[in-house]
PDB file of C-alpha atoms in Angstrom:
ATOM      1  CA  MET A   1     304.914 171.108 145.913  1.00 39.00           C
ATOM      2  CA  ARG A   2     307.801 171.263 148.364  1.00 46.00           C
ATOM      3  CA  ASN A   3     309.504 174.653 148.671  1.00 53.00           C
ATOM      4  CA  PHE A   4     312.880 173.879 147.094  1.00 51.00           C
ATOM      5  CA  LEU A   5     313.620 177.579 146.728  1.00 52.00           C
ATOM      6  CA  ASN A   6     314.105 177.801 150.511  1.00 67.00           C
ATOM      7  CA  ALA A   7     316.793 175.099 150.588  1.00 66.00           C
ATOM      8  CA  LYS A   8     319.565 177.529 151.517  1.00 67.00           C
ATOM      9  CA  SER A   9     317.632 178.924 154.475  1.00 72.00           C
ATOM     10  CA  MET A  10     316.860 175.355 155.525  1.00 73.00           C
ATOM     11  CA  ALA A  11     320.588 174.625 155.609  1.00 69.00           C
ATOM     12  CA  ARG A  12     321.186 177.746 157.681  1.00 74.00           C
ATOM     13  CA  ASP A  13     318.429 176.819 160.125  1.00 72.00           C
ATOM     14  CA  LEU A  14     319.837 173.305 160.414  1.00 68.00           C
ATOM     15  CA  ARG A  15     323.312 174.628 161.195  1.00 72.00           C
ATOM     16  CA  GLU A  16     321.959 176.998 163.864  1.00 74.00           C
ATOM     17  CA  ALA A  17     319.820 174.281 165.456  1.00 78.00           C
ATOM     18  CA  LEU A  18     322.780 171.907 165.642  1.00 71.00           C
ATOM     19  CA  ALA A  19     324.994 174.647 167.104  1.00 77.00           C
ATOM     20  CA  LYS A  20     322.486 175.209 169.901  1.00 77.00           C
ATOM     21  CA  LYS A  21     322.813 171.544 170.781  1.00 78.00           C
ATOM     22  CA  GLY A  22     326.617 171.766 170.771  1.00 78.00           C
ATOM     23  CA  HIS A  23     327.107 170.165 167.351  1.00 73.00           C
ATOM     24  CA  ALA A  24     329.212 172.382 165.087  1.00 77.00           C
ATOM     25  CA  LEU A  25     328.737 171.558 161.406  1.00 75.00           C
ATOM     26  CA  PRO A  26     330.112 173.579 158.456  1.00 80.00           C
ATOM     27  CA  HIS A  27     327.541 175.332 156.292  1.00 75.00           C
ATOM     28  CA  GLY A  28     328.661 173.277 153.274  1.00 75.00           C
ATOM     29  CA  ALA A  29     327.941 170.056 155.131  1.00 79.00           C
ATOM     30  CA  CYS A  30     324.477 171.329 156.035  1.00 73.00           C
ATOM     31  CA  LEU A  31     323.840 172.139 152.388  1.00 74.00           C
ATOM     32  CA  GLU A  32     324.752 168.569 151.464  1.00 76.00           C
ATOM     33  CA  LEU A  33     322.373 167.212 154.120  1.00 75.00           C
ATOM     34  CA  VAL A  34     319.515 169.354 152.799  1.00 73.00           C
ATOM     35  CA  ALA A  35     320.236 168.170 149.259  1.00 73.00           C
ATOM     36  CA  LYS A  36     319.944 164.566 150.421  1.00 73.00           C
ATOM     37  CA  GLN A  37     316.587 165.363 152.056  1.00 70.00           C
ATOM     38  CA  PHE A  38     315.253 166.463 148.685  1.00 68.00           C
ATOM     39  CA  GLY A  39     316.584 163.369 146.955  1.00 65.00           C
ATOM     40  CA  ALA A  40     319.456 165.110 145.124  1.00 70.00           C
ATOM     41  CA  GLY A  41     322.891 163.504 144.965  1.00 70.00           C
ATOM     42  CA  ASP A  42     324.673 166.620 146.237  1.00 77.00           C
ATOM     43  CA  TRP A  43     324.205 170.358 146.747  1.00 71.00           C
ATOM     44  CA  ASN A  44     325.488 171.300 143.283  1.00 71.00           C
ATOM     45  CA  THR A  45     322.822 169.096 141.710  1.00 67.00           C
ATOM     46  CA  LEU A  46     320.080 170.542 143.896  1.00 66.00           C
ATOM     47  CA  SER A  47     321.315 174.092 143.280  1.00 69.00           C
ATOM     48  CA  ALA A  48     321.105 173.602 139.506  1.00 62.00           C
ATOM     49  CA  LEU A  49     317.592 172.200 139.827  1.00 62.00           C
ATOM     50  CA  ILE A  50     316.529 175.128 142.012  1.00 62.00           C
ATOM     51  CA  ALA A  51     317.869 177.562 139.416  1.00 62.00           C
ATOM     52  CA  ARG A  52     315.915 175.784 136.688  1.00 59.00           C
ATOM     53  CA  LEU A  53     312.752 175.793 138.768  1.00 59.00           C
ATOM     54  CA  GLY A  54     313.237 179.459 139.639  1.00 58.00           C
ATOM     55  CA  SER A  55     313.553 180.426 135.981  1.00 57.00           C
ATOM     56  CA  ARG A  56     310.175 178.835 135.314  1.00 57.00           C
ATOM     57  CA  ARG A  57     308.536 181.203 137.772  1.00 62.00           C
ATOM     58  CA  ALA A  58     309.090 184.185 135.464  1.00 73.00           C
ATOM     59  CA  LEU A  59     305.761 185.345 134.062  1.00 80.00           C
ATOM     60  CA  LEU A  60     305.142 184.875 130.340  1.00 90.00           C
ATOM     61  CA  PRO A  61     303.740 187.634 128.073  1.00 92.00           C
ATOM     62  CA  GLN A  62     300.033 187.032 127.571  1.00 93.00           C
ATOM     63  CA  ALA A  63     298.476 186.333 124.169  1.00 92.00           C
ATOM     64  CA  ALA A  64     295.584 188.705 123.430  1.00 94.00           C
ATOM     65  CA  GLY A  65     292.298 186.859 122.975  1.00 95.00           C
ATOM     66  CA  TRP A  66     293.485 183.765 124.865  1.00 97.00           C
ATOM     67  CA  ARG A  67     292.941 182.861 128.518  1.00 95.00           C
ATOM     68  CA  PRO A  68     293.592 180.008 130.948  1.00 94.00           C
ATOM     69  CA  THR A  69     290.620 177.772 131.689  1.00 92.00           C
ATOM     70  CA  THR A  70     289.070 177.842 135.150  1.00 88.00           C
ATOM     71  CA  MET A  71     290.504 174.350 135.702  1.00 87.00           C
ATOM     72  CA  THR A  72     294.072 175.637 135.355  1.00 89.00           C
ATOM     73  CA  ASP A  73     296.005 176.028 138.613  1.00 83.00           C
ATOM     74  CA  ALA A  74     298.124 179.144 138.057  1.00 80.00           C
ATOM     75  CA  THR A  75     300.375 178.118 140.956  1.00 81.00           C
ATOM     76  CA  LYS A  76     301.404 174.972 139.062  1.00 86.00           C
ATOM     77  CA  PHE A  77     301.773 176.314 135.506  1.00 90.00           C
ATOM     78  CA  ARG A  78     302.841 179.351 133.543  1.00 91.00           C
ATOM     79  CA  LEU A  79     300.960 180.011 130.313  1.00 94.00           C
ATOM     80  CA  GLY A  80     301.418 182.591 127.553  1.00 95.00           C
ATOM     81  CA  LEU A  81     303.692 183.560 124.687  1.00 97.00           C
ATOM     82  CA  ASP A  82     307.039 181.798 124.396  1.00 95.00           C
ATOM     83  CA  PRO A  83     309.625 184.599 124.789  1.00 91.00           C
ATOM     84  CA  ASP A  84     312.100 182.738 122.577  1.00 90.00           C
ATOM     85  CA  MET A  85     309.742 181.778 119.711  1.00 94.00           C
ATOM     86  CA  PRO A  86     307.582 184.453 118.028  1.00 95.00           C
ATOM     87  CA  GLY A  87     304.097 183.222 117.152  1.00 96.00           C
ATOM     88  CA  VAL A  88     304.294 180.352 119.651  1.00 98.00           C
ATOM     89  CA  ALA A  89     302.283 179.842 122.843  1.00 98.00           C
ATOM     90  CA  LEU A  90     303.717 177.883 125.778  1.00 97.00           C
ATOM     91  CA  ILE A  91     302.266 175.970 128.701  1.00 96.00           C
ATOM     92  CA  GLU A  92     304.895 174.858 131.222  1.00 93.00           C
ATOM     93  CA  ALA A  93     304.511 172.974 134.497  1.00 90.00           C
ATOM     94  CA  PHE A  94     306.505 174.158 137.503  1.00 82.00           C
ATOM     95  CA  THR A  95     307.053 170.568 138.636  1.00 71.00           C
ATOM     96  CA  ASP A  96     310.359 168.842 137.961  1.00 59.00           C
ATOM     97  CA  PRO A  97     310.665 165.024 137.836  1.00 54.00           C
ATOM     98  CA  ALA A  98     314.311 165.304 138.948  1.00 53.00           C
ATOM     99  CA  LEU A  99     312.988 166.608 142.269  1.00 51.00           C
ATOM    100  CA  GLY A 100     310.473 163.810 142.673  1.00 53.00           C
ATOM    101  CA  GLU A 101     307.521 165.907 141.524  1.00 54.00           C
ATOM    102  CA  GLU A 102     305.638 163.558 139.235  1.00 55.00           C
ATOM    103  CA  ARG A 103     302.021 164.845 139.141  1.00 61.00           C
ATOM    104  CA  ALA A 104     299.949 163.298 136.357  1.00 58.00           C
ATOM    105  CA  ASP A 105     296.789 165.007 137.659  1.00 71.00           C
ATOM    106  CA  LEU A 106     298.041 168.564 137.057  1.00 82.00           C
ATOM    107  CA  PHE A 107     296.263 170.382 134.214  1.00 90.00           C
ATOM    108  CA  GLY A 108     297.042 173.657 132.426  1.00 93.00           C
ATOM    109  CA  CYS A 109     295.080 174.949 129.427  1.00 96.00           C
ATOM    110  CA  LEU A 110     294.922 178.029 127.180  1.00 97.00           C
ATOM    111  CA  MET A 111     291.657 178.590 125.334  1.00 97.00           C
ATOM    112  CA  GLN A 112     289.593 180.905 123.173  1.00 97.00           C
ATOM    113  CA  SER A 113     285.812 181.158 122.734  1.00 96.00           C
ATOM    114  CA  VAL A 114     283.693 182.610 119.906  1.00 97.00           C
ATOM    115  CA  SER A 115     280.051 182.816 118.929  1.00 97.00           C
ATOM    116  CA  ALA A 116     278.702 179.885 116.903  1.00 97.00           C
ATOM    117  CA  GLY A 117     276.811 182.468 114.776  1.00 95.00           C
ATOM    118  CA  GLU A 118     278.027 182.079 111.207  1.00 94.00           C
ATOM    119  CA  TYR A 119     279.167 178.483 111.756  1.00 97.00           C
ATOM    120  CA  ARG A 120     275.759 176.941 112.460  1.00 97.00           C
ATOM    121  CA  GLY A 121     274.926 174.108 110.099  1.00 96.00           C
ATOM    122  CA  ARG A 122     278.574 173.837 109.023  1.00 97.00           C
ATOM    123  CA  LYS A 123     281.484 171.558 109.800  1.00 97.00           C
ATOM    124  CA  LEU A 124     284.592 173.085 111.352  1.00 98.00           C
ATOM    125  CA  ARG A 125     288.179 171.900 111.329  1.00 98.00           C
ATOM    126  CA  LEU A 126     290.468 173.093 114.118  1.00 98.00           C
ATOM    127  CA  ALA A 127     294.140 172.554 113.246  1.00 98.00           C
ATOM    128  CA  ALA A 128     297.370 173.464 115.040  1.00 98.00           C
ATOM    129  CA  ARG A 129     300.967 172.344 115.442  1.00 98.00           C
ATOM    130  CA  LEU A 130     302.146 171.017 118.805  1.00 98.00           C
ATOM    131  CA  GLN A 131     305.616 170.429 120.220  1.00 98.00           C
ATOM    132  CA  ALA A 132     306.386 168.700 123.534  1.00 97.00           C
ATOM    133  CA  THR A 133     309.368 168.704 125.901  1.00 94.00           C
ATOM    134  CA  GLU A 134     309.334 166.040 128.628  1.00 91.00           C
ATOM    135  CA  ALA A 135     305.556 166.412 128.623  1.00 93.00           C
ATOM    136  CA  GLY A 136     303.121 164.215 130.466  1.00 92.00           C
ATOM    137  CA  LEU A 137     300.556 164.775 127.724  1.00 94.00           C
ATOM    138  CA  GLY A 138     299.699 167.608 125.330  1.00 97.00           C
ATOM    139  CA  SER A 139     296.680 168.029 123.057  1.00 97.00           C
ATOM    140  CA  ILE A 140     294.351 170.425 121.256  1.00 98.00           C
ATOM    141  CA  TRP A 141     290.591 170.390 121.877  1.00 97.00           C
ATOM    142  CA  MET A 142     287.326 171.884 120.611  1.00 96.00           C
ATOM    143  CA  ARG A 143     283.799 172.050 122.039  1.00 95.00           C
ATOM    144  CA  VAL A 144     280.378 173.237 120.768  1.00 95.00           C
ATOM    145  CA  ASP A 145     277.824 174.435 123.374  1.00 94.00           C
ATOM    146  CA  ASP A 146     274.178 175.442 123.199  1.00 93.00           C
ATOM    147  CA  ALA A 147     272.714 178.565 124.833  1.00 94.00           C
ATOM    148  CA  THR A 148     272.289 176.767 128.188  1.00 89.00           C
ATOM    149  CA  GLY A 149     275.955 175.749 128.284  1.00 89.00           C
ATOM    150  CA  ALA A 150     275.197 172.107 127.497  1.00 89.00           C
ATOM    151  CA  VAL A 151     277.794 170.433 125.309  1.00 91.00           C
ATOM    152  CA  LEU A 152     276.663 169.455 121.833  1.00 93.00           C
ATOM    153  CA  ARG A 153     279.996 168.336 120.354  1.00 94.00           C
ATOM    154  CA  PHE A 154     283.444 167.752 121.861  1.00 94.00           C
ATOM    155  CA  ASP A 155     286.854 166.263 121.041  1.00 94.00           C
ATOM    156  CA  ASN A 156     290.186 166.500 122.878  1.00 94.00           C
ATOM    157  CA  MET A 157     291.956 163.687 120.952  1.00 94.00           C
ATOM    158  CA  MET A 158     292.405 161.727 124.202  1.00 90.00           C
ATOM    159  CA  GLU A 159     290.670 158.563 122.985  1.00 86.00           C
ATOM    160  CA  ARG A 160     292.451 158.252 119.658  1.00 90.00           C
ATOM    161  CA  SER A 161     294.731 155.339 118.892  1.00 87.00           C
ATOM    162  CA  THR A 162     296.579 157.390 116.242  1.00 92.00           C
ATOM    163  CA  ASP A 163     297.118 161.103 115.588  1.00 94.00           C
ATOM    164  CA  GLY A 164     296.098 161.937 119.136  1.00 95.00           C
ATOM    165  CA  ALA A 165     297.723 163.592 122.141  1.00 96.00           C
ATOM    166  CA  ILE A 166     301.529 163.873 122.209  1.00 97.00           C
ATOM    167  CA  THR A 167     303.785 162.870 125.092  1.00 95.00           C
ATOM    168  CA  GLY A 168     307.442 163.004 126.094  1.00 95.00           C
ATOM    169  CA  THR A 169     309.667 165.059 123.792  1.00 97.00           C
ATOM    170  CA  SER A 170     308.668 165.596 120.169  1.00 96.00           C
ATOM    171  CA  GLY A 171     309.220 167.873 117.209  1.00 97.00           C
ATOM    172  CA  TRP A 172     306.443 169.981 115.728  1.00 98.00           C
ATOM    173  CA  THR A 173     303.442 167.756 115.056  1.00 98.00           C
ATOM    174  CA  ASP A 174     300.262 168.562 113.096  1.00 98.00           C
ATOM    175  CA  ARG A 175     296.964 167.786 114.793  1.00 98.00           C
ATOM    176  CA  ALA A 176     293.337 168.441 113.770  1.00 98.00           C
ATOM    177  CA  ILE A 177     289.762 168.092 115.027  1.00 98.00           C
ATOM    178  CA  VAL A 178     286.563 168.181 112.938  1.00 98.00           C
ATOM    179  CA  LEU A 179     283.140 168.828 114.504  1.00 97.00           C
ATOM    180  CA  ASP A 180     279.757 169.689 113.057  1.00 96.00           C
ATOM    181  CA  VAL A 181     277.975 172.735 114.476  1.00 97.00           C
ATOM    182  CA  PRO A 182     274.244 172.110 115.028  1.00 96.00           C
ATOM    183  CA  GLU A 183     271.689 174.844 114.303  1.00 97.00           C
ATOM    184  CA  ARG A 184     270.998 175.246 118.038  1.00 96.00           C
ATOM    185  CA  ALA A 185     274.698 175.849 118.783  1.00 97.00           C
ATOM    186  CA  ASP A 186     275.501 179.073 120.637  1.00 97.00           C
ATOM    187  CA  SER A 187     279.273 179.031 121.239  1.00 97.00           C
ATOM    188  CA  LEU A 188     282.557 177.437 120.188  1.00 97.00           C
ATOM    189  CA  HIS A 189     285.500 176.823 122.555  1.00 97.00           C
ATOM    190  CA  TYR A 190     288.955 175.536 121.650  1.00 98.00           C
ATOM    191  CA  GLY A 191     292.591 175.584 122.690  1.00 98.00           C
ATOM    192  CA  PHE A 192     295.433 173.364 123.848  1.00 98.00           C
ATOM    193  CA  PHE A 193     296.487 171.880 127.164  1.00 97.00           C
ATOM    194  CA  LEU A 194     299.252 170.175 129.106  1.00 96.00           C
ATOM    195  CA  ARG A 195     298.541 167.427 131.621  1.00 93.00           C
ATOM    196  CA  GLY A 196     301.237 166.514 134.138  1.00 90.00           C
ATOM    197  CA  ARG A 197     304.814 167.701 133.834  1.00 88.00           C
ATOM    198  CA  GLY A 198     306.987 169.289 131.158  1.00 91.00           C
ATOM    199  CA  GLN A 199     306.166 171.748 128.400  1.00 94.00           C
ATOM    200  CA  VAL A 200     303.853 171.881 125.413  1.00 97.00           C
ATOM    201  CA  ARG A 201     303.997 174.575 122.708  1.00 98.00           C
ATOM    202  CA  ALA A 202     301.426 175.432 120.046  1.00 98.00           C
ATOM    203  CA  ARG A 203     301.446 177.526 116.901  1.00 98.00           C
ATOM    204  CA  GLY A 204     299.488 178.040 113.692  1.00 97.00           C
ATOM    205  CA  PHE A 205     295.964 177.587 115.044  1.00 98.00           C
ATOM    206  CA  ASP A 206     293.423 177.599 112.210  1.00 98.00           C
ATOM    207  CA  LEU A 207     289.618 177.339 112.383  1.00 97.00           C
ATOM    208  CA  THR A 208     288.175 176.546 108.958  1.00 97.00           C
ATOM    209  CA  ILE A 209     284.781 175.561 107.514  1.00 97.00           C
ATOM    210  CA  VAL A 210     285.173 172.258 105.657  1.00 98.00           C
ATOM    211  CA  ALA A 211     283.024 170.175 103.327  1.00 97.00           C
ATOM    212  CA  TYR A 212     280.013 168.623 105.008  1.00 91.00           C
ATOM    213  CA  ASP A 213     281.090 165.101 104.026  1.00 94.00           C
ATOM    214  CA  THR A 214     284.324 165.496 106.045  1.00 96.00           C
ATOM    215  CA  PRO A 215     284.408 162.850 108.829  1.00 95.00           C
ATOM    216  CA  VAL A 216     283.946 164.236 112.329  1.00 95.00           C
ATOM    217  CA  THR A 217     285.942 163.371 115.461  1.00 94.00           C
ATOM    218  CA  ASP A 218     283.160 163.855 118.024  1.00 88.00           C
ATOM    219  CA  LEU A 219     283.232 163.009 121.748  1.00 73.00           C
ATOM    220  CA  PRO A 220     280.635 164.382 124.274  1.00 53.00           C
ATOM    221  CA  SER A 221     281.385 166.383 127.471  1.00 50.00           C
ATOM    222  CA  SER A 222     279.957 169.354 129.458  1.00 46.00           C
ATOM    223  CA  ARG A 223     280.950 172.909 130.443  1.00 42.00           C
ATOM    224  CA  ARG A 224     279.310 176.219 131.360  1.00 39.00           C
ATOM    225  CA  LYS A 225     278.665 178.993 128.882  1.00 46.00           C
ATOM    226  CA  ARG A 226     280.956 182.063 128.741  1.00 53.00           C
ATOM    227  CA  SER A 227     280.648 185.583 127.334  1.00 54.00           C
ATOM    228  CA  LEU A 228     281.950 185.380 123.786  1.00 67.00           C
ATOM    229  CA  PRO A 229     283.436 187.517 120.999  1.00 74.00           C
ATOM    230  CA  PRO A 230     281.926 187.002 117.535  1.00 78.00           C
ATOM    231  CA  HIS A 231     285.069 185.794 115.711  1.00 84.00           C
ATOM    232  CA  PRO A 232     288.390 183.983 116.350  1.00 90.00           C
ATOM    233  CA  PHE A 233     291.287 186.276 117.225  1.00 87.00           C
ATOM    234  CA  ASN A 234     295.098 186.015 117.395  1.00 91.00           C
ATOM    235  CA  LEU A 235     295.231 182.426 116.161  1.00 92.00           C
ATOM    236  CA  GLY A 236     298.877 182.965 115.215  1.00 91.00           C
ATOM    237  CA  PHE A 237     299.830 184.265 118.697  1.00 92.00           C
ATOM    238  CA  HIS A 238     301.303 187.471 117.233  1.00 89.00           C
ATOM    239  CA  VAL A 239     299.458 189.975 119.463  1.00 87.00           C
ATOM    240  CA  ARG A 240     300.271 190.525 123.131  1.00 86.00           C
ATOM    241  CA  SER A 241     297.716 191.514 125.730  1.00 80.00           C
ATOM    242  CA  PRO A 242     298.249 195.111 126.944  1.00 70.00           C
ATOM    243  CA  GLY A 243     300.065 195.573 130.268  1.00 57.00           C
TER     244      GLY A 243
END
């Protein structure tokens, strides 16, 4: 990502370089030239975009019991509790399409893992509410692993034709996944993610045992095993991590 936050110093450096060559140019004119370099119509437009981007750099309070996945690039996303909405978790990309930063390959994810213990031989329904703002794509997901880390069951809603991932800007939307938990299962992993730009929010996570005749939404994948707590925790995002 280009360093838009240094635009003012770039304008100063440009002015000084031109002065050394005998070309006097007002600082305001240099600011306008830098704005054009970044594809903005004028300096006021670029300045507003820089302010918006800068505000996104503020760290979010962390939700106890939740963590970013190893695939999440912390330099491209901020993840945690939404400071303006109690009980809501937020994943936000630092990129801004107004600055020509369209990156569909970026991925940010918050997750939680628990022991499969008491869920073996059952069917589980993971439900949550999602809300998107100028999002590339947002979704919930759930995975069941065995003791070797091999994936037994998986769904991230990405292949659904209806009731799947959300995109663009949307109001609060209910989504759910149902997987069976084989007897050899060792761990459960679940969460929500944002791919590309924008924001996705989640609230009201619920992990519930359902009737065994409930249809499943299975899709295979693979991940490594992690050290796990025995039960889900902070599904309503009400508890902050200490510090």
